[in-house]
mmCIF file of C-alpha atoms in Angstrom:
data_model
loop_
_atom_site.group_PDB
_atom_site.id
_atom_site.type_symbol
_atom_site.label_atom_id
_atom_site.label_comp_id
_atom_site.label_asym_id
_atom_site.label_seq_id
_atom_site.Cartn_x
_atom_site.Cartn_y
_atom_site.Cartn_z
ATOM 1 C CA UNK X 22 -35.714 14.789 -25.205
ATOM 2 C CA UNK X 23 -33.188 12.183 -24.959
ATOM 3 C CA UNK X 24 -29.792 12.869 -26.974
ATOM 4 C CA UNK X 25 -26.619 11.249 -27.433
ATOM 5 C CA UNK X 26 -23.771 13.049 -28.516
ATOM 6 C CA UNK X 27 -20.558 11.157 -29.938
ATOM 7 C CA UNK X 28 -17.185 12.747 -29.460
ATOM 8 C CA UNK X 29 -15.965 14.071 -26.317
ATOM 9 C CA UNK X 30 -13.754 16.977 -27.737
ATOM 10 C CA UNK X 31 -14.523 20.792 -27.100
ATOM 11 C CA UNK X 32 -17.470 20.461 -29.956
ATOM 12 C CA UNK X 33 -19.041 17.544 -28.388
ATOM 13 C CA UNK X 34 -18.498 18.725 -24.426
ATOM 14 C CA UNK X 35 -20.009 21.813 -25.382
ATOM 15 C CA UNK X 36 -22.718 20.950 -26.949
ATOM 16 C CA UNK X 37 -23.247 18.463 -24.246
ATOM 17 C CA UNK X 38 -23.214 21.024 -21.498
ATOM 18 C CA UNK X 39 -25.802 23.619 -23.396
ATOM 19 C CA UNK X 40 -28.292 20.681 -24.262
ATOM 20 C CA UNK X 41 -28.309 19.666 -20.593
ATOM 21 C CA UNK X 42 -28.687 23.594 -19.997
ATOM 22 C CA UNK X 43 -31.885 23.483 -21.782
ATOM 23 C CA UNK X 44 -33.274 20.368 -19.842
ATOM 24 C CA UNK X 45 -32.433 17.873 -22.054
ATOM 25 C CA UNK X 46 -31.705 14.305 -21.491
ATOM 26 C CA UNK X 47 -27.725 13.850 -22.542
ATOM 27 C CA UNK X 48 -25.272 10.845 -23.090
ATOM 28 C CA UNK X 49 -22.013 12.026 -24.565
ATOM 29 C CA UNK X 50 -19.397 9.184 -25.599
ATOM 30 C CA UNK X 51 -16.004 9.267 -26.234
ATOM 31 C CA UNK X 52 -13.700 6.462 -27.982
ATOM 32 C CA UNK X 53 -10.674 8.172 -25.676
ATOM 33 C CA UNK X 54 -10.753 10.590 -22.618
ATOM 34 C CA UNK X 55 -12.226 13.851 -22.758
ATOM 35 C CA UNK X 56 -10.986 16.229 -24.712
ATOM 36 C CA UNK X 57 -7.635 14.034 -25.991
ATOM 37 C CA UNK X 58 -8.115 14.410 -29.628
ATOM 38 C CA UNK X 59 -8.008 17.815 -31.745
ATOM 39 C CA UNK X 60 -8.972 19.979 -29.234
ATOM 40 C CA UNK X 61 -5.749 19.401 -26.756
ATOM 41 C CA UNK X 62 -3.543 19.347 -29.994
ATOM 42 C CA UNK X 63 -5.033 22.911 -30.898
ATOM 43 C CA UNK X 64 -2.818 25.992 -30.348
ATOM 44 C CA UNK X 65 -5.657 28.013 -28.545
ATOM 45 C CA UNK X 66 -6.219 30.620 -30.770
ATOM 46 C CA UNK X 67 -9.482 32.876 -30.123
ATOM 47 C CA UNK X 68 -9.008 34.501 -33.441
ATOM 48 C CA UNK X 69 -12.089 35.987 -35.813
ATOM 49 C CA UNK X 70 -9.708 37.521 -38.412
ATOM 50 C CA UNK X 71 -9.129 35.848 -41.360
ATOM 51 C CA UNK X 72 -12.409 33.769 -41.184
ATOM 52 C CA UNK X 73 -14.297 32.756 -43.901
ATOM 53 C CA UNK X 74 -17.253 35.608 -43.641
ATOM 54 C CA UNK X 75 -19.944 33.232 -43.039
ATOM 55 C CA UNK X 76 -18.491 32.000 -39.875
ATOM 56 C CA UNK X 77 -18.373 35.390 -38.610
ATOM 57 C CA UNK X 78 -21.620 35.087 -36.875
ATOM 58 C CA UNK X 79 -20.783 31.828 -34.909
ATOM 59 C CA UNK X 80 -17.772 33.365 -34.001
ATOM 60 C CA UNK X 81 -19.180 36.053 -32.370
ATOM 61 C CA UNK X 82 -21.744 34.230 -30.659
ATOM 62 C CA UNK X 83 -18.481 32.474 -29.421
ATOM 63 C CA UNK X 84 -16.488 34.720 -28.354
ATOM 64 C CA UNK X 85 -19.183 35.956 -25.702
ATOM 65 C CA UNK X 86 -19.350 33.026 -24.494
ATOM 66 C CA UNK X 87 -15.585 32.720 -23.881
ATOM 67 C CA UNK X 88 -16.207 35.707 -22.039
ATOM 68 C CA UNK X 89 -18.493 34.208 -19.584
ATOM 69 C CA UNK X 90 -16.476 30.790 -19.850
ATOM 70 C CA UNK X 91 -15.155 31.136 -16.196
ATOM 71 C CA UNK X 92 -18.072 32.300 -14.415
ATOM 72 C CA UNK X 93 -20.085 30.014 -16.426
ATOM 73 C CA UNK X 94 -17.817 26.562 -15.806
ATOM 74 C CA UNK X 95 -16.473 27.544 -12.534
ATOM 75 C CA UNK X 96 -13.225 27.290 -13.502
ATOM 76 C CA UNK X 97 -10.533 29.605 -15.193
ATOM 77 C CA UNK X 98 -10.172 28.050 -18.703
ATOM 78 C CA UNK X 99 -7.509 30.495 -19.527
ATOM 79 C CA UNK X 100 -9.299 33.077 -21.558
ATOM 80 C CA UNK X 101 -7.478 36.015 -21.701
ATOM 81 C CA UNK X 102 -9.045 38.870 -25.053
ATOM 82 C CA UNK X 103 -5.062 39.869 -25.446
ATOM 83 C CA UNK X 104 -5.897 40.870 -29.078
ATOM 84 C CA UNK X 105 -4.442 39.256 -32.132
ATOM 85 C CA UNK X 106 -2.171 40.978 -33.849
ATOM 86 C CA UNK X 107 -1.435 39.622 -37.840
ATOM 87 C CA UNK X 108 2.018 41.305 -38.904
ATOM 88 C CA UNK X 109 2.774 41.938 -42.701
ATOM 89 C CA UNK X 110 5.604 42.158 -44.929
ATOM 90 C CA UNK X 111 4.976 42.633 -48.466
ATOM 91 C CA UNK X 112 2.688 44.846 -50.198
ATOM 92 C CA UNK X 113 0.557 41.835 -51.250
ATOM 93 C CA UNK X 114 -0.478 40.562 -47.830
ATOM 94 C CA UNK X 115 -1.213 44.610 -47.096
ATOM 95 C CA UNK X 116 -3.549 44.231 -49.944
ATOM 96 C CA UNK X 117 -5.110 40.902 -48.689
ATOM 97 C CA UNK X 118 -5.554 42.952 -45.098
ATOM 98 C CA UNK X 119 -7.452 45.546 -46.486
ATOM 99 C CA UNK X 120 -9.635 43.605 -48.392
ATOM 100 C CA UNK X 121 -10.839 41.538 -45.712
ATOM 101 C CA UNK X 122 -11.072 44.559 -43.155
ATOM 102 C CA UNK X 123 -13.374 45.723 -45.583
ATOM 103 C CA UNK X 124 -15.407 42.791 -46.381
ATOM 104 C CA UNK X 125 -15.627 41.466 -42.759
ATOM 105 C CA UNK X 126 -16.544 45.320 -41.267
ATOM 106 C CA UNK X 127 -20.656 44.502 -42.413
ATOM 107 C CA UNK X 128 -20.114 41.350 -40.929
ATOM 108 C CA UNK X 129 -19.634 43.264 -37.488
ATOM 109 C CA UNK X 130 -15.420 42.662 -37.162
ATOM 110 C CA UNK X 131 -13.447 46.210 -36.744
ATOM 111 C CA UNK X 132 -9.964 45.720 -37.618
ATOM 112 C CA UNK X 133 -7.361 48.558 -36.945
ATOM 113 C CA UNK X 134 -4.284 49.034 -38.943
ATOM 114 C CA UNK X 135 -1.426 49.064 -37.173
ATOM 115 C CA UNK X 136 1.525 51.515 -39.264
ATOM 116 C CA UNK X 137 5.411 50.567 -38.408
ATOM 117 C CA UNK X 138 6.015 53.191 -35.956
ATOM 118 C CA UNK X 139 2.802 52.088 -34.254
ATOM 119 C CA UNK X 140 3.982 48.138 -34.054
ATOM 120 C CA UNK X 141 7.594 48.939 -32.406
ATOM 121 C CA UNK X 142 5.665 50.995 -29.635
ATOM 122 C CA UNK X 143 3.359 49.287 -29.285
ATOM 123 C CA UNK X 144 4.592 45.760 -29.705
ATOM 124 C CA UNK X 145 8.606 46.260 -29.671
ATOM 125 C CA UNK X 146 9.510 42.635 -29.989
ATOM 126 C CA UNK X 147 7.545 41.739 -32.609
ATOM 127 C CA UNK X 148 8.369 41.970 -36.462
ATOM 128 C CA UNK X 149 10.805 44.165 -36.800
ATOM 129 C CA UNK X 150 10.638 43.871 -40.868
ATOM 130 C CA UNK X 151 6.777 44.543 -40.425
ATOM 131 C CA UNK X 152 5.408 47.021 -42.765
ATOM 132 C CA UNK X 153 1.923 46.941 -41.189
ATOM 133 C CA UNK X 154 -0.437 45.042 -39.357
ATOM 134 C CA UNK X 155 -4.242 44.440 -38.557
ATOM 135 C CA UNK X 156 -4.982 44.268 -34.895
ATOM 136 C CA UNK X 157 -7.667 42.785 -33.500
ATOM 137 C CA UNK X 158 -8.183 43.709 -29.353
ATOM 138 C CA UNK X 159 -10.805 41.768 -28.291
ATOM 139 C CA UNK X 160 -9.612 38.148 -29.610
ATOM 140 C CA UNK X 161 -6.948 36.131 -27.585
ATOM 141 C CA UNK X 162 -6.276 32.775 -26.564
ATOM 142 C CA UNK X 163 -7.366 30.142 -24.249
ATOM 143 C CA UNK X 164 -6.153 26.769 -22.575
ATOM 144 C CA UNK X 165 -6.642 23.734 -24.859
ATOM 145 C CA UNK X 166 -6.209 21.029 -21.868
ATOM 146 C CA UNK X 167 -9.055 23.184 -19.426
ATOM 147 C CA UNK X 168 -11.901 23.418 -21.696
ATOM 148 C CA UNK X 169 -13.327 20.375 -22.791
ATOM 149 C CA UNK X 170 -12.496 18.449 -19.559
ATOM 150 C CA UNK X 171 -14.310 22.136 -18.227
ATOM 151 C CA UNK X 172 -17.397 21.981 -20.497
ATOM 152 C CA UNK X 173 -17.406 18.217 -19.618
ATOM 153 C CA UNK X 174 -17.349 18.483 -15.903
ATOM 154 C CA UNK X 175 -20.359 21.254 -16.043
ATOM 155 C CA UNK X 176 -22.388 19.131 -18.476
ATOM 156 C CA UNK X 177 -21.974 16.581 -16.264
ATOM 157 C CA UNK X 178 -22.736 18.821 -12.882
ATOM 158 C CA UNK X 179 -26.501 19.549 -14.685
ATOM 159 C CA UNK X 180 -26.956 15.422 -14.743
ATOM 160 C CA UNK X 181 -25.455 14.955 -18.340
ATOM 161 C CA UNK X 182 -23.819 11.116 -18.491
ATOM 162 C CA UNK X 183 -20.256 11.077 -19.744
ATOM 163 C CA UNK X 184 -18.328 8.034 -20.684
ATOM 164 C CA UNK X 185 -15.449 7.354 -21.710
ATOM 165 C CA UNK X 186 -12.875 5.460 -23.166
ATOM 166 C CA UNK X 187 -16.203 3.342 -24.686
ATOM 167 C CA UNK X 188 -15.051 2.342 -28.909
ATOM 168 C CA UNK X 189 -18.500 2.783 -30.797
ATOM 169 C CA UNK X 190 -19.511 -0.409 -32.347
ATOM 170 C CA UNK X 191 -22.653 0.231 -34.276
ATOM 171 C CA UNK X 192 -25.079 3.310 -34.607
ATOM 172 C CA UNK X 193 -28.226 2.514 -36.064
ATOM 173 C CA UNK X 194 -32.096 4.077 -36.277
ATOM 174 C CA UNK X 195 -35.423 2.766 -36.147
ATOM 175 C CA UNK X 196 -38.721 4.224 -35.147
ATOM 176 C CA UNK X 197 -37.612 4.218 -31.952
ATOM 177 C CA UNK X 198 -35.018 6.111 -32.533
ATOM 178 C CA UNK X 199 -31.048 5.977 -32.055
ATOM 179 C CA UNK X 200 -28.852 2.877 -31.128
ATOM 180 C CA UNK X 201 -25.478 2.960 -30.406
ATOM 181 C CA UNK X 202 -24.015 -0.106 -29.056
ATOM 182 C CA UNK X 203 -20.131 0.282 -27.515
ATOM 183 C CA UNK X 204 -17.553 -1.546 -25.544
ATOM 184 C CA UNK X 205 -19.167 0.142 -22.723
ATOM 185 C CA UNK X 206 -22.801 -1.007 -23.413
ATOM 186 C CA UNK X 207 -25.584 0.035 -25.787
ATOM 187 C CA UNK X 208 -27.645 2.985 -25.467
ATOM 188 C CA UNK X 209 -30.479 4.588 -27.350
ATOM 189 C CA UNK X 210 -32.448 8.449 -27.809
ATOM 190 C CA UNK X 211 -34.475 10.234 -29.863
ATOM 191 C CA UNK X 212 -31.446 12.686 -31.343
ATOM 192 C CA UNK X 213 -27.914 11.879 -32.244
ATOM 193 C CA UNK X 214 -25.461 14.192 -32.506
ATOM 194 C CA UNK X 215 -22.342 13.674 -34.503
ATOM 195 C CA UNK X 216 -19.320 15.654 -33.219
ATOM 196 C CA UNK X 217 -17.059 13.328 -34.182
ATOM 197 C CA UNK X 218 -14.231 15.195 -35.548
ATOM 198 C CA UNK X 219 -11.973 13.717 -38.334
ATOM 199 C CA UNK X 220 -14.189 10.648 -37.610
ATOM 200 C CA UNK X 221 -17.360 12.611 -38.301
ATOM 201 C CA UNK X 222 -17.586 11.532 -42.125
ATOM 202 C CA UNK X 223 -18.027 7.778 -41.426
ATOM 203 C CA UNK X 224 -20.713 8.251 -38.700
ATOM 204 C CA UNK X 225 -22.398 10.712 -41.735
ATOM 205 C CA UNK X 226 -21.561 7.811 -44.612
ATOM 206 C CA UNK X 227 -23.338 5.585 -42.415
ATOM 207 C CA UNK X 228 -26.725 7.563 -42.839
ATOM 208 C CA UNK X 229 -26.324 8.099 -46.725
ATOM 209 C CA UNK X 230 -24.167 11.452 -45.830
ATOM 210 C CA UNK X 231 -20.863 11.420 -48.071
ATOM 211 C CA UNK X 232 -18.447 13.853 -46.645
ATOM 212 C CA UNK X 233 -14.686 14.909 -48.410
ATOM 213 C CA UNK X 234 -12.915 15.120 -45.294
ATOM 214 C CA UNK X 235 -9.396 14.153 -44.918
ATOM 215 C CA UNK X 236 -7.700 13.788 -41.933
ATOM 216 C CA UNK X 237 -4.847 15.612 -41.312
ATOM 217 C CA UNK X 238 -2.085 16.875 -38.218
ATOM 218 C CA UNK X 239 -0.359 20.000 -37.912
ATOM 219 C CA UNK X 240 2.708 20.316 -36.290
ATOM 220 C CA UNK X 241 2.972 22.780 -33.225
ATOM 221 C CA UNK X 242 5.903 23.362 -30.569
ATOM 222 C CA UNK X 243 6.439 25.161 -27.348
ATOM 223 C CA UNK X 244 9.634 26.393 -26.383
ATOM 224 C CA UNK X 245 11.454 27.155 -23.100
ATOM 225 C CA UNK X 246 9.826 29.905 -20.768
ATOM 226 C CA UNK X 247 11.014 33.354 -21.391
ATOM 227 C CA UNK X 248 10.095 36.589 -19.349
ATOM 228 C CA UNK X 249 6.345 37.147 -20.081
ATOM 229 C CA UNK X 250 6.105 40.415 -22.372
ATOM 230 C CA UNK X 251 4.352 39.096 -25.398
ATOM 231 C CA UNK X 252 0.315 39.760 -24.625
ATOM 232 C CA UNK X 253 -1.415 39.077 -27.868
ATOM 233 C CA UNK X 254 -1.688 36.388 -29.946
ATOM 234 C CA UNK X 255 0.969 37.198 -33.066
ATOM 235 C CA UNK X 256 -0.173 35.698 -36.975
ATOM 236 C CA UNK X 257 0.880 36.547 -40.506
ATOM 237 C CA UNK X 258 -1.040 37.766 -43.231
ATOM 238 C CA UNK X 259 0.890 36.358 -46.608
ATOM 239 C CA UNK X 260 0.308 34.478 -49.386
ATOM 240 C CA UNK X 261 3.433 32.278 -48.635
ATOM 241 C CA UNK X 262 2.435 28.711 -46.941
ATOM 242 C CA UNK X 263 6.561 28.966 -45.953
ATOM 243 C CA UNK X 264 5.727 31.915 -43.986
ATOM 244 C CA UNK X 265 2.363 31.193 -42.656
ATOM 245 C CA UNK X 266 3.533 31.351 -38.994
ATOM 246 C CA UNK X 267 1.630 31.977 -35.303
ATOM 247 C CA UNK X 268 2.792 32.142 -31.975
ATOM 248 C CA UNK X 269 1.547 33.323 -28.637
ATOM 249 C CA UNK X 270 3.164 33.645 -25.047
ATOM 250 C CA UNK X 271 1.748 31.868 -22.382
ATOM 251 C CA UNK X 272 1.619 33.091 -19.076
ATOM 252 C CA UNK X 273 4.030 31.008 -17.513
ATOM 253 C CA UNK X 274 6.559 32.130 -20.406
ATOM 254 C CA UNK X 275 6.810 29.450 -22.516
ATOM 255 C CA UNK X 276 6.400 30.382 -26.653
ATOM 256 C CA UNK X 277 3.913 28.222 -28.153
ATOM 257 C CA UNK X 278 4.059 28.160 -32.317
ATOM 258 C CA UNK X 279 2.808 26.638 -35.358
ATOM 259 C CA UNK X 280 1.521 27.096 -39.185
ATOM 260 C CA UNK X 281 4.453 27.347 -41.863
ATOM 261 C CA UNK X 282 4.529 23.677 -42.008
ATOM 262 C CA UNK X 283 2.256 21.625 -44.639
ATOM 263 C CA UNK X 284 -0.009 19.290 -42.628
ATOM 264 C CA UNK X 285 0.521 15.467 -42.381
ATOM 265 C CA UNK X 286 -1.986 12.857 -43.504
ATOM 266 C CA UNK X 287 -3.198 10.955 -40.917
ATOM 267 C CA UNK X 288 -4.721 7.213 -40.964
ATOM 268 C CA UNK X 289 -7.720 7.270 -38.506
ATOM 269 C CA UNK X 290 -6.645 4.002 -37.131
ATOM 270 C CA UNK X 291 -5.362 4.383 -34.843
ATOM 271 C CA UNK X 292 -5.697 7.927 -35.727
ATOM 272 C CA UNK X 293 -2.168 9.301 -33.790
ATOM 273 C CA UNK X 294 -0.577 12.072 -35.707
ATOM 274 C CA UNK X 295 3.418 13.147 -34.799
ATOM 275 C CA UNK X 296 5.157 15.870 -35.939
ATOM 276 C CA UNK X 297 7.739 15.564 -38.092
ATOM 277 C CA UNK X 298 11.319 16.658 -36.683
ATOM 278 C CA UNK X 299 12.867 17.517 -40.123
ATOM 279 C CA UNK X 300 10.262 20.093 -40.545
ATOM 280 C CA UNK X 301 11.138 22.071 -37.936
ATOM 281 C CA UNK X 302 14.239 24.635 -38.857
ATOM 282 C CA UNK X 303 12.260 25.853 -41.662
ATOM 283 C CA UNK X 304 8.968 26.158 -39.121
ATOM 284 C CA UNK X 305 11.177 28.138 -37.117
ATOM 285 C CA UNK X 306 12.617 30.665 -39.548
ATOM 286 C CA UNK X 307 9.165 31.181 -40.306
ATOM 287 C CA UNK X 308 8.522 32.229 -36.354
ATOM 288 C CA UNK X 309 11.806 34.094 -36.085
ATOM 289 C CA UNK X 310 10.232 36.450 -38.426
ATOM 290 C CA UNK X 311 7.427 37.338 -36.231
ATOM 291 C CA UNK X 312 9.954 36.811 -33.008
ATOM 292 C CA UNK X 313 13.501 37.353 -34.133
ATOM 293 C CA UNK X 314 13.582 36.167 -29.731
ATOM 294 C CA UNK X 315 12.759 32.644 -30.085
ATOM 295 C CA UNK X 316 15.897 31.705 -32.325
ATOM 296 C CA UNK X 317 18.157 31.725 -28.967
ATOM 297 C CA UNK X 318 15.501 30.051 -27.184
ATOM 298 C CA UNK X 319 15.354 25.628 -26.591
ATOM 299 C CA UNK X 320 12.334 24.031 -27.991
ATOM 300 C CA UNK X 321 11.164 22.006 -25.049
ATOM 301 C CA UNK X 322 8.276 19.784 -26.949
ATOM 302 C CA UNK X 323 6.348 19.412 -30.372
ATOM 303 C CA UNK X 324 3.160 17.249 -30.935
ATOM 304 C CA UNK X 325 0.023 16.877 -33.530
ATOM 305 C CA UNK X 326 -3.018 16.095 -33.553
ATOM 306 C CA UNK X 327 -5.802 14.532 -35.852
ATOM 307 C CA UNK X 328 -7.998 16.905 -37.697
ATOM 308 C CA UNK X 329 -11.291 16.734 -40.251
ATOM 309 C CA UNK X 330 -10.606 19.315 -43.359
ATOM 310 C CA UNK X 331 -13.345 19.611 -45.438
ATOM 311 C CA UNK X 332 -12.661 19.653 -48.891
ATOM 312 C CA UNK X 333 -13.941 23.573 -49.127
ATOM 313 C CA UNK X 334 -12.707 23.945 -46.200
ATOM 314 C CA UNK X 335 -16.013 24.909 -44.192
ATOM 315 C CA UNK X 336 -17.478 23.000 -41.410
ATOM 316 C CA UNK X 337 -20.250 20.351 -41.299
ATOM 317 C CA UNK X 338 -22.788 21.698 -39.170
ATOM 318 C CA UNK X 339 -26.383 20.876 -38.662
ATOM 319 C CA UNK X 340 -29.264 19.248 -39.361
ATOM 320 C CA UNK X 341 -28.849 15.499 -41.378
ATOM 321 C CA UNK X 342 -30.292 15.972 -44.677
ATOM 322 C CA UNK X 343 -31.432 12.229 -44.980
ATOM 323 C CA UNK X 344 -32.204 11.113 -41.099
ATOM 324 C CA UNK X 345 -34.526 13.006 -38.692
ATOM 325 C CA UNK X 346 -33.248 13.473 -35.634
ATOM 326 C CA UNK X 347 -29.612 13.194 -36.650
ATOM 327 C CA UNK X 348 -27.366 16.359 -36.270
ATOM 328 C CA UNK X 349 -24.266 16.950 -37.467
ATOM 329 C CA UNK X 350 -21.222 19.316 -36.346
ATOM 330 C CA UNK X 351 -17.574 18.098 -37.571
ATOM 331 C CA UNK X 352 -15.024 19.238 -40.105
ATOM 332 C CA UNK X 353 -14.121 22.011 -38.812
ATOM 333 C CA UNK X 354 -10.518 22.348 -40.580
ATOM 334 C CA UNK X 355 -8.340 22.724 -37.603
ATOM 335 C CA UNK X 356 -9.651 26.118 -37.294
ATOM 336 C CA UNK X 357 -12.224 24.874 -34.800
ATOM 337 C CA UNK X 358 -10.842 26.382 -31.289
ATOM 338 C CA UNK X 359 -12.555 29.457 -31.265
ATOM 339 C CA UNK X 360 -15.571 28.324 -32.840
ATOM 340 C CA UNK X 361 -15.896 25.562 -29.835
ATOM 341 C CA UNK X 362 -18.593 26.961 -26.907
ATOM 342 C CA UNK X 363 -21.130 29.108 -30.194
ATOM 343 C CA UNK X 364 -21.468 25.670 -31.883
ATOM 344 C CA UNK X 365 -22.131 23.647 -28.552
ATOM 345 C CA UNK X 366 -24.786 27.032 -28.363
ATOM 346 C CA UNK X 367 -26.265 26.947 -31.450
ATOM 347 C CA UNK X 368 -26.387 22.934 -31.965
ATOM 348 C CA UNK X 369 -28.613 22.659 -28.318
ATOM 349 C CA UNK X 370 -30.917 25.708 -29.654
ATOM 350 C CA UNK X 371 -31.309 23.697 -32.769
ATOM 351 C CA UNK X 372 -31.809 20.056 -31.585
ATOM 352 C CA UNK X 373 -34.203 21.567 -28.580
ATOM 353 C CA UNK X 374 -36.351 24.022 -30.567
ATOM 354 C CA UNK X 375 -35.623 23.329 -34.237
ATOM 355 C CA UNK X 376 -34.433 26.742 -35.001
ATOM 356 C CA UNK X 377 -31.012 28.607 -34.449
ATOM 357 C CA UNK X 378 -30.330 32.439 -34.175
ATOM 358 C CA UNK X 379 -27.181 31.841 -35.917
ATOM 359 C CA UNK X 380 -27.259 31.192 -39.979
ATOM 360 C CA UNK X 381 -25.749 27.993 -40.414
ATOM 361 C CA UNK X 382 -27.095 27.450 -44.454
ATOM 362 C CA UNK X 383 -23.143 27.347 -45.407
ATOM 363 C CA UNK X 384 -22.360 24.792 -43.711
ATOM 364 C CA UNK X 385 -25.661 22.428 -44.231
ATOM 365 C CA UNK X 386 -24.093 18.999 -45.327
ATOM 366 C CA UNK X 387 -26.172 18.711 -48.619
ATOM 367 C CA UNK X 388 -23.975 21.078 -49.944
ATOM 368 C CA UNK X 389 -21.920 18.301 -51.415
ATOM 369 C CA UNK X 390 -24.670 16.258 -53.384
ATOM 370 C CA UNK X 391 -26.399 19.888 -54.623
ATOM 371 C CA UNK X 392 -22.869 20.588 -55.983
ATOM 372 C CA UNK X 393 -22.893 17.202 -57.585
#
């Protein structure tokens, strides 16, 4: 079958490169260059704590395939299972960690607690207020900028067509099937498949699909390199947005941080999101908690990004509900990262054989009108 996929970001690349996998015919088109949207704004975290439970699956179907990322791309996209470590301070985020260890153990996620004495030896720079923390050692962190230009380069190596910097004009169905006419030229398939990102909800609108999705941009930073000795990926369990902090050390030694800052509407046109400067001292007494390190260190950079948040905060992921032959996988709350190579997976075994291993029924986009 012919398909065209719209949105060249890790969603759309991915899913690109495992329908051309299983022999079908693919066009992907992007409004921008590969991979310049969310996914190179992201922070790179490979994390399946915390998750809603009903991601779980996808996210383990994932994180095999991060696994396998290099040998399957032929590249090193940076993958590295460091663990992720969530630190806690307060009695009620230990009570929030133990509920979710619990709830998310059926759901095939083992999470060790980690006691005081066992964080300072085994993570001596990190939280030195911590009362306790969940640890989880096969999650970690990969490149943002190698992925999707990765995924796209492979989709492309099994004869997938990927353009670029083509603005959609129109998308339109008949019994033909798909049209999509662009700055670029028109083309036409059987199956579309919206990964779109924050832009997802008009190409759904446009089918009779209403979507609450805002668009929003968090605010991220990277500091100055320091000696490499951080290995996992360090979070916070709390109920305190102020606090809600993450960092993670790169290899090269530079700190890269975010969270503990509220998230900035963003117009999609032209659909640029900046941080905001005056935000940052209180982002970074938030960090200093988890790395008392970084408040002698130079922030070098901070950026944003434009991302889709669902109104319940669950992704859009699927078959259409009023179009044959339209798919859709967007909204995915700017906790999309991980989720990126198991949804380009599961959306190809879908399109190509109707069914997927996976259970995707929470995130079906008829959820919205059955709640109406």
């Amino acid at each position: 079958m012919d398909v065209i996929v719209l949105g060249g970001g890790l969603m759309g690349t991915a899913s690109a490169y495992f329908l051309a996998r299983r022999g079908a015919r693919v066009t992907l088109i992007e409004r921008n260059r590969i991979g310049t949207g969310a996914t190179v704004a992201s922070f790179g975290n490979i994390r399946r704590t915390g998750r809603h439970l009903s991601q779980l699956p996808l996210a383990h179907r994932s994180l095999k395939l991060w696994g396998k990322a290099e040998r399957m791309l032929g590249r090193d996209v940076e993958f590295r299972a460091t663990g992720h470590i969530r630190l806690i301070f307060d009695e009620g985020g230990l009570a929030d960690m133990r509920a979710y260890a619990d709830t998310a153990r059926p759901w095939g996620l083992e999470l060790e607690e980690l006691t005081p004495r066992e964080i300072r030896v085994r993570f001596p720079d990190l939280g030195p207020e911590a009362i306790a923390a969940s640890f989880s050692p096969r999650d970690g962190s990969g490149n943002p900028r190698l992925i999707a230009p990765a995924f796209a380069e492979a989709a492309r190596g099994l004869g997938a067509e990927i353009i670029e910097e083509a603005e959609v004009e129109s998308v339109s169905r008949d019994n033909s099937g798909f049209h999509v006419a662009t700055s670029k030229g028109a083309f036409a398939a059987e199956c579309l498949l919206n990964t779109a990102g924050a832009w997802g909800a008009r190409i759904a609108a446009q089918f009779g699909e209403e979507v609450p999705l805002e668009a929003r941009g968090p605010q991220m930073g990277v500091t100055e390199p320091l000696p490499h000795r951080i290995l996992p990926v360090v979070g916070i369990w709390t109920r305190d947005k102020e606090y809600g902090a993450y960092l993670r050390q790169v290899e090269r030694g530079n700190i890269v941080f975010g969270g503990a800052a509220e998230r900035v509407p963003v117009d999609l046109e032209p659909g640029h999101a900046r941080a905001d400067p005056t935000r940052l001292p209180l982002q970074l007494r938030a960090v200093a908690r988890l790395l008392p390190a970084i408040a002698k260190v130079a922030v070098i950079r901070t950026w944003s990004g434009c991302e889709g948040y669902v109104r319940d905060m669950l992704p859009v992921m699927g078959c259409s509900a009023t179009t044959p032959g339209l798919f859709h996988a967007f909204g995915f709350c700017g906790h999309g990262f991980q989720l990126g190579p198991g949804v380009g997976d599961a959306m190809a075994e879908l399109i190509t054989t109707g069914r997927c291993e996976t259970p995707l029924d929470d995130f079906r986009i008829d959820r919205f009108s059955r709640a109406a």
